[in-house]
Coordinates of C-alpha atoms in Angstrom, one line a residue:
X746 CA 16.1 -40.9 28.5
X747 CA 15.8 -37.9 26.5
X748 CA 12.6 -35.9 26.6
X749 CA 11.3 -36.4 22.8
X750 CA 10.1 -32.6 21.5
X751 CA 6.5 -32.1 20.5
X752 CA 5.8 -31.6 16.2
X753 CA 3.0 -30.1 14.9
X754 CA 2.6 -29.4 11.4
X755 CA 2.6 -25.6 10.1
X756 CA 3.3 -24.0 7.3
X757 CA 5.7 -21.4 8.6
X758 CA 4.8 -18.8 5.6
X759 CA 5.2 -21.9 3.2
X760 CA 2.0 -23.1 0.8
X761 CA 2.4 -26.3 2.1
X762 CA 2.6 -27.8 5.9
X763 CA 5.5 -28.9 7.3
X764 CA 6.6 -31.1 10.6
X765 CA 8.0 -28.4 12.7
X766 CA 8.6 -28.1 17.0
X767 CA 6.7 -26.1 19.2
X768 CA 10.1 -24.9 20.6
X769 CA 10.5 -23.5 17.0
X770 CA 7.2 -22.0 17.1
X771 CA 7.2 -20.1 20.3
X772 CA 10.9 -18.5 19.6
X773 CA 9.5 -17.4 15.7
X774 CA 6.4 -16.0 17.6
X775 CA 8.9 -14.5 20.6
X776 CA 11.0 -12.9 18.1
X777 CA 8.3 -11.5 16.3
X778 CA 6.6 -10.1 19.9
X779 CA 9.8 -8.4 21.1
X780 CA 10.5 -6.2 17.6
X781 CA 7.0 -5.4 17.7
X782 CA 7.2 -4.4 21.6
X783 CA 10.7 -2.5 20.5
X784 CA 9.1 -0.2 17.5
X785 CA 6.3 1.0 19.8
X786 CA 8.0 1.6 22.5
X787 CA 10.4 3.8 20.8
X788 CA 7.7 5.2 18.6
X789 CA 5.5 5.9 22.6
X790 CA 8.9 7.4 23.2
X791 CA 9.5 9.2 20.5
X792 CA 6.4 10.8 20.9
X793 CA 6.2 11.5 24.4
X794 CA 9.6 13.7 23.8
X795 CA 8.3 15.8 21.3
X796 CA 5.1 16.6 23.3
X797 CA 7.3 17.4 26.1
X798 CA 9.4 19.8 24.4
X799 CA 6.8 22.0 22.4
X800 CA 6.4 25.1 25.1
X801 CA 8.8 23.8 27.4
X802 CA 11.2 26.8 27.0
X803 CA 12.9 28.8 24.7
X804 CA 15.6 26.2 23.6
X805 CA 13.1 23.2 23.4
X806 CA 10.6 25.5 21.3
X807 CA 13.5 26.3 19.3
X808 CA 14.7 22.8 18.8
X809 CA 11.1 21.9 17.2
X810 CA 10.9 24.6 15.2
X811 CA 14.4 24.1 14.1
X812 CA 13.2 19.8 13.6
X813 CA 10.0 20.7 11.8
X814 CA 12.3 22.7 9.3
X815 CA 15.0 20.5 8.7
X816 CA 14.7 16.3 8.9
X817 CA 10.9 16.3 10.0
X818 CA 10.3 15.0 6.0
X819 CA 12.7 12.7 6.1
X820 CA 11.3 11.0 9.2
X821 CA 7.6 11.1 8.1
X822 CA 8.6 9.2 4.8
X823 CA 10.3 6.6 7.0
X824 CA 7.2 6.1 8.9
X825 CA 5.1 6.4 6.2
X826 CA 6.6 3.8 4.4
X827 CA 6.8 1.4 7.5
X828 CA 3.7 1.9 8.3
X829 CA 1.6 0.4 5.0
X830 CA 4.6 -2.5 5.4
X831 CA 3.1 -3.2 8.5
X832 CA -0.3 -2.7 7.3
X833 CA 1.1 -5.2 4.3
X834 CA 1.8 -7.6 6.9
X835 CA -2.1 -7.8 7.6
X836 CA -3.4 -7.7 4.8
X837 CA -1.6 -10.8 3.8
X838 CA -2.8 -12.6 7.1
X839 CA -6.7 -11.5 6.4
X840 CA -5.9 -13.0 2.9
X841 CA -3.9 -16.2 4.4
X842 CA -7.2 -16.8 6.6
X843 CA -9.9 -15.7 4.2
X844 CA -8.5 -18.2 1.6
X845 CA -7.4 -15.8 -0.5
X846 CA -4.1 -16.9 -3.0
X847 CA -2.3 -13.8 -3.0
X848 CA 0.9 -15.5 -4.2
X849 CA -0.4 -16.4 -7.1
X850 CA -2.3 -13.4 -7.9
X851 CA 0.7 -11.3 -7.1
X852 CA 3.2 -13.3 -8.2
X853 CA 5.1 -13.1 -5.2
X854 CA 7.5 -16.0 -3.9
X855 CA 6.3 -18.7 -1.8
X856 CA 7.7 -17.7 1.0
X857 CA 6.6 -14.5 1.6
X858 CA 4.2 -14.2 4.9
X859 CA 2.7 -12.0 7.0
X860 CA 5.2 -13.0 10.1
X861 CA 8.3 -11.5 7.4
X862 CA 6.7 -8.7 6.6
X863 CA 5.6 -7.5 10.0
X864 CA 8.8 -8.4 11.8
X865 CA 11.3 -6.6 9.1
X866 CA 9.1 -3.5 9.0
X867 CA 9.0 -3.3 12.9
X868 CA 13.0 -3.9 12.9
X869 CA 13.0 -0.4 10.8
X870 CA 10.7 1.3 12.5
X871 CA 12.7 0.8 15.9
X872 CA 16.0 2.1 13.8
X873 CA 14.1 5.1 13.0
X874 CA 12.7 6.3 15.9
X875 CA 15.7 5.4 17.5
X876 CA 17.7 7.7 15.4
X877 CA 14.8 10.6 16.0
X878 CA 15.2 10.2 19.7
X879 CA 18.4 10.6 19.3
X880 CA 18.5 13.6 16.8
X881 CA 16.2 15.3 19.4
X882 CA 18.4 15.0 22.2
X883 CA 21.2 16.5 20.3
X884 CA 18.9 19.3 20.0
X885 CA 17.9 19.5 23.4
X886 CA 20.9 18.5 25.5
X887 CA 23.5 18.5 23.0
X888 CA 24.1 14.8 23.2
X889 CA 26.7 15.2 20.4
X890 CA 27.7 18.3 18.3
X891 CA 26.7 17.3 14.7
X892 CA 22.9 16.7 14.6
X893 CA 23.2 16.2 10.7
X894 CA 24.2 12.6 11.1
X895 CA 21.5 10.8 13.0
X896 CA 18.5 11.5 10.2
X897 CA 21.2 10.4 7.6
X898 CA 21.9 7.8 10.1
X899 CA 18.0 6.7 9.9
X900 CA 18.0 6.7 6.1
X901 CA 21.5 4.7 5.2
X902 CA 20.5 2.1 7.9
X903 CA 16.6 1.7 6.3
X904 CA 18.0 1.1 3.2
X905 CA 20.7 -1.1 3.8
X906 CA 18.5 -3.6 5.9
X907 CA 15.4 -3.3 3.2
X908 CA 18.0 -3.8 0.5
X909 CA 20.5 -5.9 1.5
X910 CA 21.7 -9.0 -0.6
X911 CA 21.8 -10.7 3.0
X912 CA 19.2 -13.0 4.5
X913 CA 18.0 -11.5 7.6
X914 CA 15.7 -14.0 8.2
X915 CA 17.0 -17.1 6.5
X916 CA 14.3 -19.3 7.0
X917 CA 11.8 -17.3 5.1
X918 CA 14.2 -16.0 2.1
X919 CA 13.5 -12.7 2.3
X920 CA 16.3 -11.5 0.1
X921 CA 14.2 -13.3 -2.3
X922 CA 11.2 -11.7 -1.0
X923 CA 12.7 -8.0 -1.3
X924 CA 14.6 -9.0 -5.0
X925 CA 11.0 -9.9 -6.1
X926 CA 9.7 -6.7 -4.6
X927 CA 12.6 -4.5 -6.9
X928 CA 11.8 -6.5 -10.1
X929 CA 8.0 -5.7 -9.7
X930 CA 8.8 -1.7 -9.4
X931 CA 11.7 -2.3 -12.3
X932 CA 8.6 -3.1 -14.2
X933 CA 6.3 -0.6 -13.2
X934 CA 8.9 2.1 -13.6
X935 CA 9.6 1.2 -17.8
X936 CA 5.7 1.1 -18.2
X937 CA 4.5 1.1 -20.8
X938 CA 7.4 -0.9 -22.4
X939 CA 6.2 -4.4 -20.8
X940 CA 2.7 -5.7 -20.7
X941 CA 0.4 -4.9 -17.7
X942 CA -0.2 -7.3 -15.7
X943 CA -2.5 -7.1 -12.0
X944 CA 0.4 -6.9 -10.0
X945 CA 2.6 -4.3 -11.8
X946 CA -1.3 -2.4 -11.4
X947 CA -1.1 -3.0 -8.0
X948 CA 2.0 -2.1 -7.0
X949 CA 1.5 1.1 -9.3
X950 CA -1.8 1.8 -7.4
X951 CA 0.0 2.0 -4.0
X952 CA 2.0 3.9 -5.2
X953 CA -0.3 6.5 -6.2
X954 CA -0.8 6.7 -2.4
X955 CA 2.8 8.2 -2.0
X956 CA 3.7 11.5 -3.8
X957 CA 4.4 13.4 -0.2
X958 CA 6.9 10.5 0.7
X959 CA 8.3 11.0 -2.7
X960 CA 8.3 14.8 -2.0
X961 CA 10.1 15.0 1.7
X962 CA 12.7 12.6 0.6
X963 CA 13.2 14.7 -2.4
X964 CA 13.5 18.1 0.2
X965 CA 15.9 16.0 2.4
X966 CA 18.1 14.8 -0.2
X967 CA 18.6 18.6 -1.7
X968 CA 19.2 19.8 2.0
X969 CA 22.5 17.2 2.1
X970 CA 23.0 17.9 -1.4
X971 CA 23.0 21.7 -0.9
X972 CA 22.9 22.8 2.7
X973 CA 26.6 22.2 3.8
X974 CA 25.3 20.1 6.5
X975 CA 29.1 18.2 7.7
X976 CA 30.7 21.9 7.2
X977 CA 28.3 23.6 9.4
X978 CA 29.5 22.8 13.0
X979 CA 27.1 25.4 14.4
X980 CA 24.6 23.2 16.7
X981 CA 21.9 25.4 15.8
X982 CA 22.5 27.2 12.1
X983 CA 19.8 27.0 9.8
X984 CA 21.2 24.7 7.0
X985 CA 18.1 24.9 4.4
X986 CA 19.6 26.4 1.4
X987 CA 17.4 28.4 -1.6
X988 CA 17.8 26.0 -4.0
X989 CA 15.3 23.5 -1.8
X990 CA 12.8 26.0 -1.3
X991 CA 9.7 27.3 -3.5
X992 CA 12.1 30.6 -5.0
X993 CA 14.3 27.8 -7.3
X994 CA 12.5 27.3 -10.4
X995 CA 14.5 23.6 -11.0
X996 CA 13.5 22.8 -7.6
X997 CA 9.7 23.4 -8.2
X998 CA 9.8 21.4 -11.7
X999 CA 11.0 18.5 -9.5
X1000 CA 8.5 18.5 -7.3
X1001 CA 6.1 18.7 -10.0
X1002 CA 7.5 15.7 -11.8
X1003 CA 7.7 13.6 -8.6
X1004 CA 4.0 14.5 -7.7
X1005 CA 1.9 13.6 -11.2
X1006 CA 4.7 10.1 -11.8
X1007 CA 2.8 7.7 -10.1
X1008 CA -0.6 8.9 -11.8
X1009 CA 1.5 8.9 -15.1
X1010 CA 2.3 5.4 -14.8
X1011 CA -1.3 4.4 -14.2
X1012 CA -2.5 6.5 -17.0
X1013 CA 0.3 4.8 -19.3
X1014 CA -0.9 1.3 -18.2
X1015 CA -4.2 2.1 -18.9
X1016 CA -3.8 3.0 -22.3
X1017 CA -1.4 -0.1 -22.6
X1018 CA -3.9 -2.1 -21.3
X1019 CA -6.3 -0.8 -23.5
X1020 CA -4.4 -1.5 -26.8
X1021 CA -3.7 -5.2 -25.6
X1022 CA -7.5 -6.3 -24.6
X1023 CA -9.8 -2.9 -26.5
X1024 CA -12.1 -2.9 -23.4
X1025 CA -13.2 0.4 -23.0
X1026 CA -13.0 0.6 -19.0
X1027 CA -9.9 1.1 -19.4
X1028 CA -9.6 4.5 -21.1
X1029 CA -12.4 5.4 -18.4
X1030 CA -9.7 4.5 -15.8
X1031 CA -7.3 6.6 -18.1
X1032 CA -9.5 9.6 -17.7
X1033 CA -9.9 9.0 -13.6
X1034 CA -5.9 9.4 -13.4
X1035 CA -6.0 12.4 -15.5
X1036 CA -8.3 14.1 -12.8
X1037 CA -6.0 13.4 -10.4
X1038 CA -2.8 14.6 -12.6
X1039 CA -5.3 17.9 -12.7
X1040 CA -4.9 18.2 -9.2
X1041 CA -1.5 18.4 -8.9
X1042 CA -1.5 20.6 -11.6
X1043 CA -3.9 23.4 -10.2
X1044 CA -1.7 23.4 -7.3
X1045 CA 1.4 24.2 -8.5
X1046 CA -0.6 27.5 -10.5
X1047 CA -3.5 27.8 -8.5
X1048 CA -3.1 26.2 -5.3
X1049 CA -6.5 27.0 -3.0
X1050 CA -8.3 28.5 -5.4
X1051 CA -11.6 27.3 -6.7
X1052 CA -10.8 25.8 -10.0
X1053 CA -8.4 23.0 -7.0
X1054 CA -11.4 22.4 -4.9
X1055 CA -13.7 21.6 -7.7
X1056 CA -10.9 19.6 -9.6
X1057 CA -10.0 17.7 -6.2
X1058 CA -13.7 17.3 -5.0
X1059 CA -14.5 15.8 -8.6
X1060 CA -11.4 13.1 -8.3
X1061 CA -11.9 12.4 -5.4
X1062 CA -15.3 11.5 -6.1
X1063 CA -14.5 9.3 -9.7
X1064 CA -11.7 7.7 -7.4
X1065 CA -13.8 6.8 -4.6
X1066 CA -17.0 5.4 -6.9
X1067 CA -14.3 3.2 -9.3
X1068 CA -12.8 1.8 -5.7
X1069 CA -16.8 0.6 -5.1
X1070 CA -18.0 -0.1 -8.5
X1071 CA -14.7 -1.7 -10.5
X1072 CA -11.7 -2.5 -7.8
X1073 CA -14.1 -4.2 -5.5
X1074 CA -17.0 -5.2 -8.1
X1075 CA -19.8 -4.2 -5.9
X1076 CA -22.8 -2.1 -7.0
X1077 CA -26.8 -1.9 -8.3
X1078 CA -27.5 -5.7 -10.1
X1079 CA -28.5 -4.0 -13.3
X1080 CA -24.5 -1.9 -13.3
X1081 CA -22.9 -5.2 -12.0
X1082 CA -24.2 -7.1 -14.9
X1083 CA -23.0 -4.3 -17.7
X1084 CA -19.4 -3.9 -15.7
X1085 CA -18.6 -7.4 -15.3
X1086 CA -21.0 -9.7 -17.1
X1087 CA -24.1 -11.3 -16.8
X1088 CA -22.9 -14.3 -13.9
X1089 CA -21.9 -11.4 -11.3
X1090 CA -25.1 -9.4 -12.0
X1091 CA -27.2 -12.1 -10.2
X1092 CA -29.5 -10.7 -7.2
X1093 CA -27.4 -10.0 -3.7
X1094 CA -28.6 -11.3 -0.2
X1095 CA -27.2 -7.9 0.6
X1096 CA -27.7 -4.8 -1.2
X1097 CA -25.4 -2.7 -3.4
X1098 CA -23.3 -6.0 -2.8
X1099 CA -22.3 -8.5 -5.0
X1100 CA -23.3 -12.1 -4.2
X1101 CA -20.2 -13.8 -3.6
X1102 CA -18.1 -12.5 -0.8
X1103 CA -15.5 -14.0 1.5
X1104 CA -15.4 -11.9 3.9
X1105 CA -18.6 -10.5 6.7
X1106 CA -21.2 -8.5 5.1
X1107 CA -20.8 -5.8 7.7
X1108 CA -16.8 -5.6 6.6
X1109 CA -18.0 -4.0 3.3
X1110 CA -20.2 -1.4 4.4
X1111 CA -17.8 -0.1 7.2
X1112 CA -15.2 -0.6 4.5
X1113 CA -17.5 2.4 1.7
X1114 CA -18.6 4.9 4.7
X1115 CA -14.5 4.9 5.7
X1116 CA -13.1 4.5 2.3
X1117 CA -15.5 7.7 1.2
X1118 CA -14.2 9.6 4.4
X1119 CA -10.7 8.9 4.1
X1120 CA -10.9 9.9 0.6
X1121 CA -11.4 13.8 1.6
X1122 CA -7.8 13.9 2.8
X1123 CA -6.7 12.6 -0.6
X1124 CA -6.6 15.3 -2.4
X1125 CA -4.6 17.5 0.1
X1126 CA -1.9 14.9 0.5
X1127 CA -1.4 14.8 -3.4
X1128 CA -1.1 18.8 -4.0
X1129 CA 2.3 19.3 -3.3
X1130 CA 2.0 23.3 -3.2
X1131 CA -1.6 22.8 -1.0
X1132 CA -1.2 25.0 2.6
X1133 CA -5.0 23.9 3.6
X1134 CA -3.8 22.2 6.8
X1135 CA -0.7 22.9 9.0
X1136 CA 2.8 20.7 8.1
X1137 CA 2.5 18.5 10.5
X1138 CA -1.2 17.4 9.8
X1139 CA 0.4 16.0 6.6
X1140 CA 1.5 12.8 9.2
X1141 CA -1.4 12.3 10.1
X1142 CA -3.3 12.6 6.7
X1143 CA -0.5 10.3 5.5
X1144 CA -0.9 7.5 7.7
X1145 CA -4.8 7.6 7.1
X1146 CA -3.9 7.7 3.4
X1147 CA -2.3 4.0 3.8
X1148 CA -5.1 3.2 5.7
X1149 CA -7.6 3.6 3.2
X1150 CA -4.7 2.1 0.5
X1151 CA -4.2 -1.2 2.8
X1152 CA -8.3 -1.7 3.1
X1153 CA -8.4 -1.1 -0.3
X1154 CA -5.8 -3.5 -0.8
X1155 CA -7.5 -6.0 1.2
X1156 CA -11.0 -6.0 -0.8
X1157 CA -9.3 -5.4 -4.3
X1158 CA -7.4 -8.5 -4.1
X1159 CA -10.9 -10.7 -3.0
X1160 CA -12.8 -9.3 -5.9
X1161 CA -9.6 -10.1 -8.4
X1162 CA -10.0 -14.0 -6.9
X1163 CA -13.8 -13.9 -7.6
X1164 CA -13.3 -12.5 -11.0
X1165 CA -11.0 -15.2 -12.0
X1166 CA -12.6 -17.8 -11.1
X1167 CA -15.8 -16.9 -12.6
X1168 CA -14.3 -16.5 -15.8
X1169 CA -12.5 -19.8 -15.6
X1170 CA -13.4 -22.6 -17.7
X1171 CA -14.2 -24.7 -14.6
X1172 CA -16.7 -22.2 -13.6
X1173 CA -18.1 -22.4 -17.1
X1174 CA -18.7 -26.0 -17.3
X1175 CA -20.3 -25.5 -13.5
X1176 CA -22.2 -23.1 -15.4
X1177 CA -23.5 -25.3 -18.5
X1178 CA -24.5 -28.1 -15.8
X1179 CA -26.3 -25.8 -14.0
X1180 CA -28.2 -24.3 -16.9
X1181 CA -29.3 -28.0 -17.9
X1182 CA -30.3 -28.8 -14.9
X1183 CA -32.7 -25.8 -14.2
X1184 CA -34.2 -26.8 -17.8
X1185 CA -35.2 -29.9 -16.0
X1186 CA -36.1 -28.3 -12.7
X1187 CA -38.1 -25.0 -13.8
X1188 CA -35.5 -23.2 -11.9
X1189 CA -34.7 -19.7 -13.2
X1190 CA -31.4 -19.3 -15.1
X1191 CA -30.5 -16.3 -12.5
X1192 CA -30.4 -18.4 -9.7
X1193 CA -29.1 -20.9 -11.5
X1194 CA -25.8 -18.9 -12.5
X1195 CA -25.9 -17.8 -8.8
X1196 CA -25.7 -21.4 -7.3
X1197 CA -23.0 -22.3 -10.3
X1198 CA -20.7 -19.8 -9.4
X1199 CA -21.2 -19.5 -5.5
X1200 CA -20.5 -23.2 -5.7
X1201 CA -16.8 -22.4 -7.7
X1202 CA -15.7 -19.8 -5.3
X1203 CA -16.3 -22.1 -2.7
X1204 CA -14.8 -25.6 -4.2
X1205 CA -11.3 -27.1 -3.6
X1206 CA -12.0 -28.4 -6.6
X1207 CA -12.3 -24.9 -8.9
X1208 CA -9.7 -23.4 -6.5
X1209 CA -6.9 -25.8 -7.6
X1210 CA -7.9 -25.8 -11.2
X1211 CA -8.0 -21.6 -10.8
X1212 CA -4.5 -21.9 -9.5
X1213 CA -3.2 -23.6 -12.3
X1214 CA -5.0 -21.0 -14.9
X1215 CA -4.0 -17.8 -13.1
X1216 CA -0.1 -19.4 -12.8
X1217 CA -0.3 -20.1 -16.7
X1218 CA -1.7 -17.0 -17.4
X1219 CA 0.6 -14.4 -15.1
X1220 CA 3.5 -16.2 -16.6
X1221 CA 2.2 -15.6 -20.4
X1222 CA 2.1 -12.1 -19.1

């Protein structure tokens, strides 16, 4: 008699539950484990070599200093870009768990899951610091004679797995998952030709977390364009031509362009969004992004001088108090009430907070005093001609940059729920029975509207409903 295998119903990254095996299960779960284990154990390898060779001797030293000149940008964008997908992968779990619809608020497909996400990202981040380790042991032992082809290796082999028109993981669809992805940024790229809509915003806004991964693979691409790298059989020849360095005027007005882009593109959907709906917040938001386009701009003609630091102190500031105030909708009763209307400016259990959260009260606090600190990096990692820190601080400024963009991420897309649903109709007819019944009661209309809404956010009932408004209205957008 054959052993009969045990179901249990799970979703596997779908909305709804399905009869699946546990044998399924723990091979998904397996899989996932071992490319996680693979990426950082290259990554503790990767590491461990360059420690080793930085003032080993002459030809290691050399072989760093040779790296940090040549393909060291290239890498760092690799990473950086792997990273906030892994990052990406969490967030949608906290959502998953918090009971937060992020597939309908992003528009993304149904398919797409945390366990996707995290185990693609971790398959490229294992191809890239595989590719490092061995671009460093060409250096270092000569492992082959051309060292041009392993960080060309790293970038062909990234984008033809993130790209691909294959499945890779067939049960989830992610060629779907990754076509969804390129229509978003199609979008986001022709602003402000289509109407703005909360996830073009969103994707725009992580975006504005990227202008050094724009700028290093700009630098990498001129050095293949320019530098003779295949010609060059020389092990050890500098191949950095001119024409990618600060002396080529064409080369400078590129960097330029790549660095203000992303800030462009928010400014322009701003102003779109301003013509569409005449609310005034968002030329306010306009004027934020043109701070931070002032930054850049100061340090192409005036980088390190005090007209930057006062331009980058006061962005970073209007950047930071919009993350508190408008992306996450917390703030003083009296503001709340003016920002976002009279039901979210009822009193808080906490202060500064707003009264309906889904997440711990301690979450948000940590989530201000690390979001404000972060911040101070900001400003550096946006001024493309800054030399405040050394080069290879720019890594680690970077990955505290997606940090702060993935935490961000995480409370922007709560708040956005809230929002919804207290402007839905559902929430306004909780709100009229409410109202009549503290007419009845002598209870005060404030608490009230508190109950009324506290009891939509946390309703089956309203969340389905909200569902079905915020698919009708992201497709009429």
């Amino acid at each position: 008699m054959e052993p009969v295998p045990i179901t249990v119903m799970d979703g596997l990254g779908q909305e709804k539950l399905q009869e699946v095996t546990v044998d399924v299960l723990k091979n998904r779960f397996f899989v996932l484990g071992l490319q996680t284990g693979m990426a950082m154990q290259m990554f503790v390898v990767s590491t461990i070599m360059m420690m080793v060779c930085y003032g080993h001797d002459s030809k290691t030293s050399g072989a760093i200093l040779l790296f940090s000149h040549e393909y060291y940008p290239l890498f760092r964008a690799l990473f950086l870009i792997c990273f906030f997908g892994v990052f990406h992968g969490v967030c949608l779990y906290i959502w998953k768990r918090c009971g937060i619809n992020y597939r309908v608020l992003l528009g993304v497909p149904h398919s797409h899951n945390y366990h996707s996400v995290i185990r693609g990202f971790f398959t490229v981040i294992t191809v890239v610091f595989s590719t490092f380790a061995l671009y460093v042991l060409t250096l270092t032992v000569e492992l082959t004679s051309d060292r041009h082809v392993w960080p060309a290796s790293a970038a062909i082999l990234s984008l033809v797995y993130l790209f691909s028109p294959w499945d890779w993981m067939p049960s989830w669809y992610d060629r779907f998952q990754r076509y969804s992805l390129l229509v978003t940024i199609g979008y986001v790229l022709v602003t402000p030709m289509y109407r703005t809509t909360f996830a073009r915003t969103f994707v725009a806004d992580i975006l504005t977390s990227m202008p050094k991964v724009f700028l290093d693979v700009h630098f990498t691409s001129c050095v293949y364009a320019y530098g003779n790298v295949f010609q060059n059989t020389s092990l050890w020849a500098e191949i950095v031509p001119d024409a990618c360095t600060s002396s080529n005027p064409t080369y400078n007005t590129i960097r330029f362009v790549l660095s203000v882009f992303p800030f462009w593109i928010r400014l322009l959907q701003c102003l779109r969004a301003f013509v569409e709906t005449r609310k005034i917040r968002h030329n306010a938001n306009a004027l934020k992004y043109c701070t931070s386009i002032a930054v850049v701009v100061l340090s192409n003609l005036a980088p390190e001088s005090a007209a930057w630091v006062t331009m980058s102190v006061l962005s970073t500031v209007c950047a930071f108090c919009w993350d508190v105030l408008m992306d996450w909708g917390h703030g003083p009763a009296a503001l709340r009430a003016q920002l976002h209307g009279e039901r979210f400016g009822s009193p808080s259990d906490a202060p500064f907070l707003r009264p309906f959260r889904l997440y711990p009260t301690w979450c948000y606090y940590a989530a201000f005093g690390t979001n404000a600190i972060a911040r101070m990096g900001w400003a550096i990692l946006i001024s493309p001609n800054q030399a405040v820190v050394q080069q290879h601080f720019i890594l680690l400024i970077g990955c505290i940059e997606m940090l702060r963009r993935a935490q961000w991420a995480i409370f922007r897309l709560e708040w956005e729920q809230i929002h919804l649903i207290g402007n839905s109709s559902a929430a306004e007819s909780m709100l009229a029975l409410r109202a009549r019944h503290a007419a009845q009661s002598g209870v005060s209309k404030a608490e009230a509207a508190h109950g009324a809404l506290a009891a939509a956010v946390q309703s089956s009932v309203i969340e389905n409903k909200f569902m079905s408004a915020t698919r009708y209205v992201l497709l009429e957008q």
